[in-house]
Coordinates of C-alpha atoms and ligand atoms in Angstrom, one line a residue:
M149 CA 132.5 99.3 89.6
T150 CA 132.3 103.1 89.6
Y151 CA 129.8 105.2 87.6
N152 CA 130.5 108.3 85.8
A153 CA 128.1 110.7 87.5
A154 CA 131.1 112.9 88.6
E155 CA 132.3 113.1 84.9
H156 CA 129.0 114.6 83.7
P157 CA 128.7 118.3 82.9
K158 CA 126.2 119.8 85.4
N159 CA 122.8 120.9 84.3
L160 CA 122.2 118.4 81.5
S161 CA 118.6 118.3 80.4
P162 CA 116.6 115.4 81.7
D163 CA 116.3 113.8 78.2
T164 CA 120.1 113.6 78.2
V165 CA 120.2 112.4 81.8
V166 CA 118.0 109.4 81.0
V167 CA 120.6 108.3 78.4
A168 CA 123.8 109.3 80.2
A169 CA 123.3 108.6 83.9
G170 CA 124.4 105.4 85.5
R171 CA 127.0 104.4 82.9
P172 CA 130.3 102.8 84.0
A173 CA 133.3 105.1 84.3
R174 CA 135.1 105.7 81.0
E175 CA 138.1 103.4 81.2
H176 CA 139.7 101.6 78.4
D177 CA 137.7 98.6 77.4
A178 CA 135.1 99.3 80.1
P179 CA 131.6 98.2 79.1
V180 CA 129.1 100.9 78.0
N181 CA 126.4 99.4 80.1
P182 CA 126.6 98.4 83.7
P183 CA 126.7 94.6 84.2
I184 CA 124.3 92.5 86.2
V185 CA 125.9 91.4 89.5
L186 CA 124.4 88.2 90.8
S187 CA 125.7 87.7 94.3
S188 CA 123.8 87.2 97.6
T189 CA 126.9 88.1 99.7
Y190 CA 130.2 90.0 99.5
V191 CA 133.7 89.1 100.7
G192 CA 134.7 90.8 103.9
T193 CA 136.6 90.4 107.2
G194 CA 136.4 92.3 110.4
E195 CA 133.7 94.6 111.6
V196 CA 131.0 95.6 109.0
V197 CA 131.0 99.4 108.7
D198 CA 128.7 101.9 106.9
G199 CA 129.1 101.7 103.2
D200 CA 130.2 98.0 103.2
R201 CA 128.0 96.0 100.9
A202 CA 128.2 93.0 103.3
Y203 CA 125.1 91.1 102.2
G204 CA 122.7 91.1 99.2
R205 CA 119.7 92.4 101.1
Y206 CA 121.5 95.6 102.0
S207 CA 123.0 96.5 98.6
N208 CA 123.8 95.3 95.1
P209 CA 126.1 97.0 92.5
T210 CA 123.3 96.6 89.8
W211 CA 121.0 98.8 91.9
D212 CA 123.5 101.7 92.0
P213 CA 123.4 103.1 88.4
L214 CA 119.5 103.0 88.4
E215 CA 119.4 104.7 91.9
D216 CA 121.9 107.3 90.7
A217 CA 119.9 108.0 87.5
L218 CA 116.5 108.2 89.3
G219 CA 117.9 110.5 92.0
Q220 CA 119.4 112.8 89.4
L221 CA 116.1 112.9 87.4
E222 CA 114.0 113.8 90.4
G223 CA 116.5 116.6 91.3
A224 CA 117.5 114.8 94.5
T225 CA 120.9 115.5 96.0
L226 CA 121.1 111.8 97.0
P227 CA 120.7 108.6 95.0
A228 CA 117.2 107.2 95.0
L229 CA 116.3 103.8 96.7
I230 CA 114.8 101.1 94.6
F231 CA 112.3 98.5 96.0
S232 CA 110.8 95.3 94.8
S233 CA 107.6 97.1 93.7
G234 CA 106.0 100.5 93.8
L235 CA 103.8 99.2 96.7
A236 CA 106.9 98.1 98.6
A237 CA 108.2 101.6 98.2
A238 CA 104.8 102.9 99.4
S239 CA 105.1 100.6 102.4
A240 CA 108.5 102.0 103.4
A241 CA 107.2 105.6 103.0
L242 CA 104.1 104.9 105.1
S243 CA 106.4 103.5 107.9
L244 CA 107.5 107.1 108.5
V245 CA 104.1 107.9 110.0
P246 CA 104.6 107.7 113.7
T247 CA 102.4 105.3 115.8
G248 CA 99.4 107.3 116.8
G249 CA 100.1 109.9 114.1
V250 CA 97.9 111.3 111.4
L251 CA 98.1 110.6 107.6
V252 CA 96.3 112.8 105.1
M253 CA 95.7 111.0 101.8
P254 CA 93.7 111.6 98.6
T255 CA 90.4 109.7 98.4
H256 CA 91.5 108.7 94.9
S257 CA 95.0 107.6 95.7
Y258 CA 96.3 104.6 93.8
Q259 CA 94.0 101.9 95.4
G260 CA 96.9 99.7 96.6
A261 CA 98.4 102.5 98.7
L262 CA 95.0 103.5 99.9
V263 CA 94.1 100.0 101.0
M264 CA 97.4 99.6 102.8
A265 CA 96.8 102.9 104.7
Q266 CA 93.2 101.9 105.5
E267 CA 94.4 98.5 106.9
Q268 CA 97.1 100.1 109.0
A269 CA 94.7 102.7 110.2
A270 CA 92.1 100.0 111.1
K271 CA 94.8 98.3 113.2
G272 CA 95.1 101.5 115.1
L273 CA 98.6 102.4 113.9
F274 CA 97.6 105.9 112.9
T275 CA 94.6 108.0 111.9
L276 CA 93.8 108.3 108.3
R277 CA 92.1 111.4 106.9
T278 CA 91.1 111.0 103.2
V279 CA 90.5 114.2 101.2
D280 CA 89.6 115.6 97.8
I281 CA 93.2 116.5 96.9
A282 CA 92.1 119.1 94.4
N283 CA 90.3 121.0 97.2
N284 CA 92.9 123.1 99.0
D285 CA 90.7 124.2 101.8
E286 CA 89.7 120.6 102.6
V287 CA 93.3 119.4 102.6
I288 CA 94.5 122.3 104.8
L289 CA 91.7 121.6 107.3
A290 CA 92.8 117.9 107.4
L291 CA 96.4 118.9 107.8
T292 CA 95.8 121.3 110.7
G293 CA 93.3 119.0 112.3
S294 CA 91.0 121.9 113.2
G295 CA 91.2 121.2 116.9
E296 CA 92.3 117.6 116.6
K297 CA 95.9 116.4 116.1
A298 CA 97.7 118.0 113.2
A299 CA 99.0 115.7 110.4
D300 CA 102.4 113.9 110.4
M301 CA 102.3 113.0 106.7
L302 CA 100.6 114.3 103.6
W303 CA 100.4 111.8 100.8
L304 CA 100.1 113.4 97.4
E305 CA 99.3 111.9 94.1
S306 CA 98.8 114.3 91.2
P307 CA 97.2 113.7 88.8
T308 CA 95.4 111.0 90.9
N309 CA 94.8 107.5 89.8
P310 CA 92.3 107.1 88.2
M311 CA 90.3 110.4 88.6
L312 CA 93.2 112.6 87.3
E313 CA 92.5 115.3 89.9
V314 CA 95.3 117.8 90.1
A315 CA 96.7 118.9 93.5
D316 CA 98.3 122.3 94.1
I317 CA 101.6 120.6 95.1
G318 CA 103.5 123.8 96.0
L319 CA 100.8 125.2 98.2
L320 CA 100.0 121.9 99.9
C321 CA 103.7 121.3 100.6
R322 CA 104.0 124.7 102.3
S323 CA 100.8 124.0 104.3
A324 CA 102.1 120.6 105.3
Q325 CA 105.5 122.0 106.3
A326 CA 103.7 124.6 108.4
V327 CA 102.3 121.8 110.6
G328 CA 105.5 119.8 110.5
A329 CA 104.2 117.1 108.2
I330 CA 106.4 115.1 105.8
V331 CA 105.1 115.2 102.2
V332 CA 105.3 112.1 100.0
T333 CA 104.3 112.5 96.3
D334 CA 103.5 109.6 94.0
N335 CA 104.9 110.9 90.7
T336 CA 104.3 107.7 88.8
F337 CA 101.8 109.2 86.3
S338 CA 103.9 112.2 85.4
T339 CA 107.5 110.9 85.5
P340 CA 110.3 113.3 86.5
L341 CA 110.3 114.5 82.9
V342 CA 106.9 116.1 83.3
Q343 CA 106.8 117.0 87.0
K344 CA 109.4 117.5 89.8
P345 CA 107.7 117.3 93.2
L346 CA 110.9 117.8 95.1
E347 CA 111.4 121.2 93.5
L348 CA 107.8 122.0 94.4
G349 CA 108.5 121.3 98.1
A350 CA 107.9 117.6 98.6
D351 CA 110.2 115.6 100.9
I352 CA 109.9 112.2 99.2
V353 CA 109.0 111.2 95.6
L354 CA 107.6 107.8 95.0
H355 CA 107.5 105.8 91.7
S356 CA 106.1 102.6 90.5
V357 CA 109.1 102.0 88.3
T358 CA 107.0 99.3 86.8
K359 CA 105.2 101.9 84.8
Y360 CA 106.8 104.6 82.6
L361 CA 110.3 104.5 84.0
A362 CA 110.9 100.8 83.0
G363 CA 108.3 101.3 80.3
H364 CA 107.9 97.9 78.7
S365 CA 105.4 96.0 81.0
D366 CA 108.1 93.4 81.9
V367 CA 109.3 94.6 85.3
I368 CA 107.8 95.2 88.7
L369 CA 109.9 97.7 90.7
G370 CA 109.5 100.8 92.9
A371 CA 111.6 103.7 94.0
L372 CA 111.8 106.6 96.5
A373 CA 113.8 109.7 96.0
T374 CA 114.7 112.3 98.7
S375 CA 117.3 114.9 99.4
N376 CA 116.9 114.5 103.1
P377 CA 119.7 112.2 104.5
E378 CA 117.7 111.3 107.7
L379 CA 114.6 110.3 105.7
R380 CA 116.8 108.4 103.2
H381 CA 118.5 106.6 106.1
A382 CA 115.1 105.6 107.6
L383 CA 113.8 104.3 104.3
L384 CA 117.0 102.4 103.6
H385 CA 116.8 100.8 107.0
H386 CA 113.2 99.8 106.3
R387 CA 114.2 98.2 103.0
S388 CA 117.0 96.3 104.6
I389 CA 115.0 95.1 107.6
H390 CA 111.7 94.3 105.8
G391 CA 113.5 92.9 102.8
A392 CA 111.5 94.3 99.9
I393 CA 114.5 94.5 97.6
A394 CA 114.8 94.6 93.9
G395 CA 116.2 91.7 91.9
P396 CA 119.3 92.6 90.0
F397 CA 117.8 91.6 86.7
E398 CA 114.8 93.8 87.3
A399 CA 117.1 96.7 88.1
W400 CA 119.1 96.2 85.0
L401 CA 116.0 95.9 82.8
A402 CA 114.5 99.1 84.3
L403 CA 117.7 101.1 83.5
R404 CA 117.6 99.7 80.0
G405 CA 114.0 100.9 79.7
L406 CA 114.8 104.3 81.2
R407 CA 117.1 105.1 78.3
T408 CA 114.1 105.8 76.0
L409 CA 111.9 107.5 78.6
A410 CA 112.1 110.9 76.9
L411 CA 111.1 109.6 73.5
R412 CA 108.3 107.4 74.9
V413 CA 106.9 110.2 77.0
E414 CA 107.0 112.7 74.2
R415 CA 105.2 110.4 71.8
S416 CA 102.6 109.1 74.2
Q417 CA 101.8 112.5 75.6
A418 CA 101.2 113.9 72.1
S419 CA 98.9 111.0 71.2
A420 CA 97.0 111.3 74.5
A421 CA 96.3 115.0 73.7
V422 CA 94.9 114.1 70.3
L423 CA 92.8 111.2 71.6
A424 CA 91.4 113.3 74.5
E425 CA 90.2 116.0 72.1
R426 CA 88.6 113.5 69.7
L427 CA 87.0 111.5 72.5
D428 CA 85.6 114.7 74.0
A429 CA 83.8 115.4 70.8
H430 CA 82.4 111.9 70.4
D431 CA 78.8 111.2 71.3
G432 CA 79.5 107.8 72.7
V433 CA 81.6 109.4 75.5
T434 CA 79.8 111.4 78.2
K435 CA 83.0 112.8 79.9
V436 CA 86.7 112.9 79.3
L437 CA 89.1 113.3 82.3
F438 CA 92.4 114.7 81.1
P439 CA 94.2 117.7 82.5
G440 CA 95.4 118.7 79.1
L441 CA 91.9 119.7 78.0
P442 CA 91.3 123.4 78.7
S443 CA 87.8 122.5 80.1
D444 CA 89.3 120.1 82.6
P445 CA 89.1 121.4 86.2
G446 CA 92.8 120.7 86.8
H447 CA 94.0 122.3 83.6
Q448 CA 95.3 125.6 85.0
R449 CA 97.1 123.9 87.9
A450 CA 98.6 121.3 85.7
T451 CA 99.8 124.0 83.3
A452 CA 101.5 125.8 86.2
Q453 CA 103.3 122.8 87.7
M454 CA 103.8 120.3 84.9
S455 CA 105.7 120.6 81.6
G456 CA 103.1 118.4 79.9
F457 CA 99.9 116.6 80.8
G458 CA 100.9 112.9 80.8
S459 CA 99.6 110.1 78.8
I460 CA 96.7 108.8 80.9
L461 CA 93.2 109.8 80.2
C462 CA 89.8 108.5 81.4
V463 CA 86.5 108.4 79.7
E464 CA 83.0 107.8 80.9
V465 CA 81.2 105.7 78.3
A466 CA 77.6 106.4 77.4
G467 CA 75.4 103.4 78.2
G468 CA 77.1 102.6 81.6
A469 CA 79.3 99.9 82.9
D470 CA 78.0 97.2 80.4
A471 CA 78.8 99.5 77.4
A472 CA 82.2 100.2 78.9
N473 CA 82.9 96.5 79.2
A474 CA 81.7 95.9 75.7
L475 CA 83.9 98.7 74.4
V476 CA 87.0 97.2 76.0
E477 CA 86.1 93.8 74.4
A478 CA 85.5 95.3 70.9
L479 CA 89.0 96.8 70.8
Q480 CA 91.7 95.2 68.7
V481 CA 94.8 97.4 69.0
W482 CA 94.4 98.5 72.6
T483 CA 95.1 95.7 75.1
P484 CA 92.6 95.1 77.9
A485 CA 94.8 95.0 81.0
T486 CA 95.4 96.8 84.2
S487 CA 98.6 98.8 84.6
L488 CA 99.9 101.7 82.5
G489 CA 103.0 103.4 81.2
G490 CA 104.2 100.7 78.8
V491 CA 104.9 101.1 75.1
E492 CA 101.6 99.4 74.4
S493 CA 98.3 101.1 74.9
L494 CA 96.2 99.6 77.7
I495 CA 92.6 100.1 78.7
E496 CA 90.5 98.9 81.6
R497 CA 87.3 99.6 83.5
R498 CA 88.6 100.5 86.9
R499 CA 85.6 99.4 88.9
R500 CA 86.2 95.8 87.8
H501 CA 88.6 95.9 90.9
A502 CA 86.6 95.3 94.1
N503 CA 88.8 97.8 96.0
E504 CA 88.2 100.7 93.7
P505 CA 86.4 103.5 95.6
E506 CA 82.7 103.8 94.7
T507 CA 83.2 107.4 93.9
V508 CA 85.0 106.2 90.7
P509 CA 82.1 106.0 88.1
A510 CA 81.2 102.4 87.1
N511 CA 81.4 103.4 83.4
L512 CA 84.9 104.9 83.7
L513 CA 87.6 103.5 81.5
R514 CA 91.3 104.3 82.1
L515 CA 93.4 104.6 79.0
S516 CA 97.2 104.4 79.1
V517 CA 98.3 105.7 75.8
G518 CA 101.3 103.9 74.3
I519 CA 103.6 104.7 71.5
E520 CA 101.7 103.2 68.5
N521 CA 100.6 105.3 65.6
V522 CA 97.9 107.6 67.0
E523 CA 95.7 107.1 63.9
D524 CA 95.6 103.4 64.5
L525 CA 94.7 104.0 68.2
W526 CA 91.9 106.4 67.2
S527 CA 90.5 104.1 64.4
D528 CA 90.3 101.2 66.9
L529 CA 88.5 103.4 69.5
E530 CA 86.2 104.7 66.8
Q531 CA 85.2 101.3 65.5
A532 CA 84.7 99.9 69.0
L533 CA 82.6 103.0 70.0
A534 CA 80.5 102.6 66.9
Q535 CA 79.7 98.9 67.8
V536 CA 78.9 99.6 71.4
V537 CA 77.3 103.1 71.4
P538 CA 76.3 104.0 67.8
A539 CA 77.0 107.7 67.6
T540 CA 73.6 108.6 66.1
S541 CA 71.5 106.7 68.7
I542 CA 72.4 108.9 71.7
P543 CA 72.0 112.7 71.3
R544 CA 74.8 114.1 73.4
D545 CA 72.7 116.7 75.2
A546 CA 70.3 113.9 76.2
L547 CA 73.0 112.1 78.2
Ligands
PLP28 N1 101.4 104.2 92.3 C1 100.7 104.3 91.3 C2 100.2 105.7 90.8 C3 100.3 103.2 90.5 O1 99.5 103.3 89.5 C4 100.8 101.9 91.0 C5 100.4 100.6 90.3 O2 99.5 100.6 89.5 C6 101.6 101.9 92.2 C7 101.9 103.0 92.8 C8 102.1 100.6 92.7 O3 103.1 100.1 91.9 P1 103.6 98.6 91.7 O4 102.5 97.9 90.9 O5 104.9 98.7 91.0 O6 103.7 98.0 93.1

């Protein structure tokens, strides 16, 4: 089946692309949505040549419309590549660090990617330099190596998970390119509707499609987008050989979820901004991390390189980890669960995960704001805060 990318007018806005991309070509009686193709192999005789589907680990027609849509959204000149999970996509991207090379990564990268890099570094595959990604001087020093070997890859995540630090993506991409390093940017938190790392100079964009792109907490999937044919070829080869491929049903569900991405992002971002302001003024919260707050250290950078501030915010709860745990348990509308980016609002204390870096405060809660009514979300937080840290008992300036 062919898809109608070529029929689209150029320069559609992204909120139209999420709806229009990856549709079957407009032929009489064609379906409006691409079908799910369940086949582990494809008919063929003679030599297998480039572009042949050949076998289900190399390609599936259900992947194509999603890959087209994600590539278009990230502004890539090539279709994206989908993987069985965000972490499988991360694994393919990390495979581009040469043996004996150097990887520079944020201290507060998504912990799964960080643990993977730490384990590979511990095996001696490469040297890992972790940095405060918001500190340009520190990152540039790690990139150049200051007398040691220069970096081969810069891993960016901005805002970081969960500390929401904002990297200066444009400047760091130029610094990485100056030493010949590839830049991979995890754009999961922002989505391509809010931030376009390839336009800022990154070579590869990574997504946990599991999160906002699919958007309904019912799919595990990952993606990489690049405009560089050699890099794409290497990533595709890695996927085919290591086998971390998407199931056709997951790919179909993710494209279905993607159709409403613009509406979901618009709603959840607006609610996150309201909640961040109110939480910031609440005595039961000692700190709010959210780049949308003018007082946030990342605010200026985020304003310059993002078209919004995302829908994730973190709070430090007065009364420590026990109070944070009790708050999560007292909530009725928010769901206590890990993950983010779904229609339902989720909350969790990040340090409940053994692998979370100790630099993440023990009383830090990560909130993934969904699309419920913002007043219901606020009332729930307010009643839970009142139970756990009564507002009058803790004068804010005494915290
Ligand atoms: N990147 C970020 C920023 C994430 O939050 C996650 C998952 O939480 C991942 C990557 C990994 O994605 P997945 O869970 O789809 O493997």
